[in-house]
């Protein structure tokens, strides 16, 4: 079966993509046209000082920060390089704090990276992002699934934006996001929600954020703000809330975790327009779905995965108050 792509094997297996969003605290996105090397920071256009920042952040476990290369020729400004930063605020939030910078030389990006990864989000001024930014992985040098499925989706996204005259939303090619086997994959900022196996109907729903959540929910991997088991509860609740839920501020945590990761007790507190509701639920691993799947189309690494079920959702507390939250 080696001729079958990792993405196709995952689809055939029935392995769920729920609860697989990556949980980085900070992102730095650097405008850099492809092609990109398999390890994106080894791309010849990337200077040594920025590559050294990458070596430092990826050399410390767990990895809390991420550098990605992005590009769309429609947005490029001559004689400048665009850098976007997204930083996770503490406590209650509906997403990351986003800022946009322009530098004249790519050697200047390393200092922005240090600032992004070492200082807390501050008051936003002129650099505040006023757009939504959708990243679609097209990094074929890293995994062929991302090129095979990501490039057509990227082109479809450009057409949807043009045909529907959507404003204040941008779509980017990006280097490896994580999760080849769910290709095509995407991240939406500033909220930081991850999507996989996303088709044009789901992409249109994501871009418009209106109508039924059904198509988009099938592609929803989870919200990178939350721990992975809590992502499963949030996805279940979004089916009830619909698109308005994307604007709720939340705070989630794991209460109980068994060593074999077959059981979690999780909590999610949600600030709706009228009240604060605290939910708890059991996240239970389904061992009958346990399977080894290739992590990518490159190499022989197999990842043991299983599906999880959300059971016993209950409301622990309801308060008729509004929480002052950190938001973008």
Short mmCIF file of C-alpha atoms in Angstrom, two decimals, residues 38-254:
data_model
loop_
_atom_site.label_atom_id
_atom_site.label_comp_id
_atom_site.label_asym_id
_atom_site.label_seq_id
_atom_site.Cartn_x
_atom_site.Cartn_y
_atom_site.Cartn_z
CA UNK A 38 11.70 20.42 3.09
CA UNK A 39 12.70 22.12 6.34
CA UNK A 40 11.42 25.57 5.49
CA UNK A 41 14.08 27.51 7.42
CA UNK A 42 16.78 25.86 5.28
CA UNK A 43 15.34 27.65 2.24
CA UNK A 44 18.22 29.69 0.68
CA UNK A 45 16.33 32.99 1.11
CA UNK A 46 16.23 32.52 4.91
CA UNK A 47 19.23 34.18 6.64
CA UNK A 48 21.38 32.45 9.23
CA UNK A 49 20.16 34.64 12.10
CA UNK A 50 16.51 33.63 11.55
CA UNK A 51 17.51 29.98 11.07
CA UNK A 52 19.28 30.19 14.44
CA UNK A 53 16.04 31.39 16.06
CA UNK A 54 14.30 28.36 14.60
CA UNK A 55 17.00 26.02 15.91
CA UNK A 56 16.53 27.51 19.37
CA UNK A 57 12.73 27.31 19.54
CA UNK A 58 12.48 23.83 18.01
CA UNK A 59 15.32 22.52 20.15
CA UNK A 60 13.39 23.09 23.38
CA UNK A 61 10.56 20.67 24.25
CA UNK A 62 7.67 21.14 24.35
CA UNK A 63 7.76 23.44 21.33
CA UNK A 64 5.73 26.56 22.15
CA UNK A 65 6.50 28.77 19.15
CA UNK A 66 6.27 28.34 15.39
CA UNK A 67 7.78 30.06 12.36
CA UNK A 68 5.99 29.65 9.02
CA UNK A 69 6.75 30.97 5.54
CA UNK A 70 3.80 32.47 3.69
CA UNK A 71 3.24 33.95 0.24
CA UNK A 72 0.61 35.38 -2.06
CA UNK A 73 1.87 37.54 -4.95
CA UNK A 74 -1.35 39.59 -4.83
CA UNK A 75 -0.36 41.03 -1.45
CA UNK A 76 3.34 41.58 -2.05
CA UNK A 77 4.61 45.15 -1.70
CA UNK A 78 7.74 46.05 -3.62
CA UNK A 79 10.95 46.48 -1.61
CA UNK A 80 9.42 45.22 1.63
CA UNK A 81 8.86 41.95 3.47
CA UNK A 82 5.67 41.40 5.41
CA UNK A 83 5.84 39.73 8.83
CA UNK A 84 2.73 38.70 10.78
CA UNK A 85 2.80 37.74 14.45
CA UNK A 86 0.05 36.00 16.40
CA UNK A 87 0.47 35.69 20.17
CA UNK A 88 -1.73 33.89 22.63
CA UNK A 89 -2.95 36.10 25.49
CA UNK A 90 -3.36 34.63 28.98
CA UNK A 91 -6.74 33.57 30.33
CA UNK A 92 -10.01 34.22 28.55
CA UNK A 93 -9.71 34.79 24.82
CA UNK A 94 -11.38 34.38 21.45
CA UNK A 95 -8.07 34.15 19.61
CA UNK A 96 -4.52 35.32 19.18
CA UNK A 97 -3.27 38.91 19.27
CA UNK A 98 -2.28 39.73 15.67
CA UNK A 99 0.17 42.33 14.43
CA UNK A 100 1.67 43.15 11.03
CA UNK A 101 5.12 44.57 10.31
CA UNK A 102 7.11 45.47 7.21
CA UNK A 103 10.90 45.26 6.99
CA UNK A 104 13.16 46.26 4.13
CA UNK A 105 15.60 43.39 4.63
CA UNK A 106 14.89 39.81 5.69
CA UNK A 107 17.85 39.98 8.09
CA UNK A 108 15.67 42.22 10.26
CA UNK A 109 13.10 39.46 10.87
CA UNK A 110 15.16 37.69 13.57
CA UNK A 111 14.78 40.61 15.98
CA UNK A 112 11.01 40.59 15.42
CA UNK A 113 11.03 36.86 16.14
CA UNK A 114 12.82 37.36 19.45
CA UNK A 115 10.28 40.05 20.40
CA UNK A 116 7.34 37.81 19.42
CA UNK A 117 8.62 34.80 21.34
CA UNK A 118 9.85 36.50 24.51
CA UNK A 119 7.49 39.40 25.29
CA UNK A 120 3.81 39.29 26.25
CA UNK A 121 1.18 40.72 23.88
CA UNK A 122 0.99 44.47 24.38
CA UNK A 123 -1.45 47.20 23.52
CA UNK A 124 -1.89 47.24 19.75
CA UNK A 125 -1.37 50.48 17.86
CA UNK A 126 -0.86 51.09 14.16
CA UNK A 127 0.35 47.52 13.64
CA UNK A 128 -2.93 45.97 14.69
CA UNK A 129 -4.26 43.45 12.17
CA UNK A 130 -7.70 44.24 10.81
CA UNK A 131 -7.92 41.23 8.54
CA UNK A 132 -8.66 37.54 8.81
CA UNK A 133 -5.82 35.45 7.41
CA UNK A 134 -6.34 31.91 6.12
CA UNK A 135 -3.22 29.77 5.66
CA UNK A 136 -3.34 26.74 3.35
CA UNK A 137 -0.36 24.38 3.34
CA UNK A 138 1.07 23.90 -0.17
CA UNK A 139 4.50 22.68 0.97
CA UNK A 140 5.12 19.84 -1.46
CA UNK A 141 8.83 19.60 -0.63
CA UNK A 142 7.81 18.56 2.88
CA UNK A 143 5.03 16.17 1.88
CA UNK A 144 3.50 15.57 -1.53
CA UNK A 145 -0.06 15.50 -0.13
CA UNK A 146 0.21 19.16 0.80
CA UNK A 147 1.04 20.10 -2.79
CA UNK A 148 -1.40 17.67 -4.39
CA UNK A 149 -4.38 18.79 -2.31
CA UNK A 150 -3.28 22.17 -0.99
CA UNK A 151 -2.49 23.98 -4.26
CA UNK A 152 -5.92 23.42 -5.85
CA UNK A 153 -7.62 24.49 -2.61
CA UNK A 154 -5.50 27.65 -2.46
CA UNK A 155 -6.57 28.55 -6.01
CA UNK A 156 -10.21 27.84 -5.15
CA UNK A 157 -9.92 30.14 -2.16
CA UNK A 158 -8.61 32.98 -4.32
CA UNK A 159 -11.55 32.51 -6.70
CA UNK A 160 -14.12 32.45 -3.88
CA UNK A 161 -12.77 35.72 -2.47
CA UNK A 162 -12.87 37.33 -5.91
CA UNK A 163 -16.28 35.97 -6.94
CA UNK A 164 -17.96 36.96 -3.67
CA UNK A 165 -16.06 40.27 -3.36
CA UNK A 166 -15.04 39.39 0.19
CA UNK A 167 -13.12 42.10 2.02
CA UNK A 168 -10.76 42.14 4.99
CA UNK A 169 -9.81 38.52 4.42
CA UNK A 170 -6.60 37.17 2.92
CA UNK A 171 -5.56 33.72 1.83
CA UNK A 172 -1.93 32.53 1.85
CA UNK A 173 0.18 29.61 0.75
CA UNK A 174 2.14 28.42 3.76
CA UNK A 175 4.94 26.06 4.61
CA UNK A 176 4.28 22.93 6.65
CA UNK A 177 1.51 23.45 9.22
CA UNK A 178 1.46 19.97 10.76
CA UNK A 179 -0.74 16.99 9.97
CA UNK A 180 0.19 15.92 6.42
CA UNK A 181 -2.22 13.01 6.63
CA UNK A 182 -5.18 15.39 6.92
CA UNK A 183 -4.28 17.29 3.72
CA UNK A 184 -5.48 19.68 2.53
CA UNK A 185 -4.94 21.52 5.80
CA UNK A 186 -5.49 25.13 6.87
CA UNK A 187 -5.27 27.49 9.84
CA UNK A 188 -7.51 30.52 10.29
CA UNK A 189 -6.15 33.55 12.13
CA UNK A 190 -6.57 35.44 14.38
CA UNK A 191 -8.66 32.73 16.08
CA UNK A 192 -6.14 29.94 15.42
CA UNK A 193 -8.57 27.16 14.46
CA UNK A 194 -7.24 24.24 12.39
CA UNK A 195 -8.95 22.43 9.50
CA UNK A 196 -8.18 19.29 7.52
CA UNK A 197 -9.59 17.29 4.59
CA UNK A 198 -11.19 20.61 3.72
CA UNK A 199 -13.02 20.93 0.39
CA UNK A 200 -14.23 23.99 -1.51
CA UNK A 201 -17.66 23.99 0.21
CA UNK A 202 -16.06 23.96 3.65
CA UNK A 203 -13.54 26.60 2.57
CA UNK A 204 -16.33 28.89 1.37
CA UNK A 205 -18.12 28.47 4.72
CA UNK A 206 -14.86 29.32 6.50
CA UNK A 207 -14.30 32.42 4.39
CA UNK A 208 -17.87 33.68 4.73
CA UNK A 209 -18.54 32.49 8.30
CA UNK A 210 -22.25 32.39 7.68
CA UNK A 211 -24.99 29.86 7.08
CA UNK A 212 -24.87 26.27 8.28
CA UNK A 213 -21.80 25.05 10.16
CA UNK A 214 -22.31 21.51 8.85
CA UNK A 215 -19.80 21.54 5.98
CA UNK A 216 -17.09 23.30 7.97
CA UNK A 217 -17.61 21.12 11.04
CA UNK A 218 -16.65 18.01 9.02
CA UNK A 219 -13.25 19.60 8.36
CA UNK A 220 -12.71 21.09 11.83
CA UNK A 221 -9.62 19.71 13.60
CA UNK A 222 -9.89 21.91 16.67
CA UNK A 223 -8.95 25.21 18.25
CA UNK A 224 -5.22 25.62 18.89
CA UNK A 225 -5.92 27.83 21.91
CA UNK A 226 -7.21 24.80 23.86
CA UNK A 227 -5.53 21.56 25.05
CA UNK A 228 -6.28 18.77 22.56
CA UNK A 229 -8.81 16.84 24.71
CA UNK A 230 -10.70 20.10 25.40
CA UNK A 231 -10.82 20.73 21.65
CA UNK A 232 -13.16 17.75 21.33
CA UNK A 233 -15.65 19.26 23.77
CA UNK A 234 -15.49 22.66 22.08
CA UNK A 235 -16.22 21.06 18.69
CA UNK A 236 -19.29 19.31 20.11
CA UNK A 237 -20.59 22.58 21.55
CA UNK A 238 -19.96 24.48 18.31
CA UNK A 239 -22.50 22.23 16.58
CA UNK A 240 -25.09 23.76 18.94
CA UNK A 241 -23.86 27.35 18.80
CA UNK A 242 -23.13 27.61 15.07
CA UNK A 243 -20.96 30.45 13.74
CA UNK A 244 -21.79 32.81 16.65
CA UNK A 245 -19.74 30.46 18.84
CA UNK A 246 -16.58 31.51 17.00
CA UNK A 247 -16.88 34.88 18.75
CA UNK A 248 -17.33 33.53 22.29
CA UNK A 249 -14.41 33.99 24.66
CA UNK A 250 -13.37 30.77 26.38
CA UNK A 251 -10.97 29.20 28.83
CA UNK A 252 -10.40 25.44 29.02
CA UNK A 253 -8.40 22.91 31.00
CA UNK A 254 -7.86 19.19 31.59
#
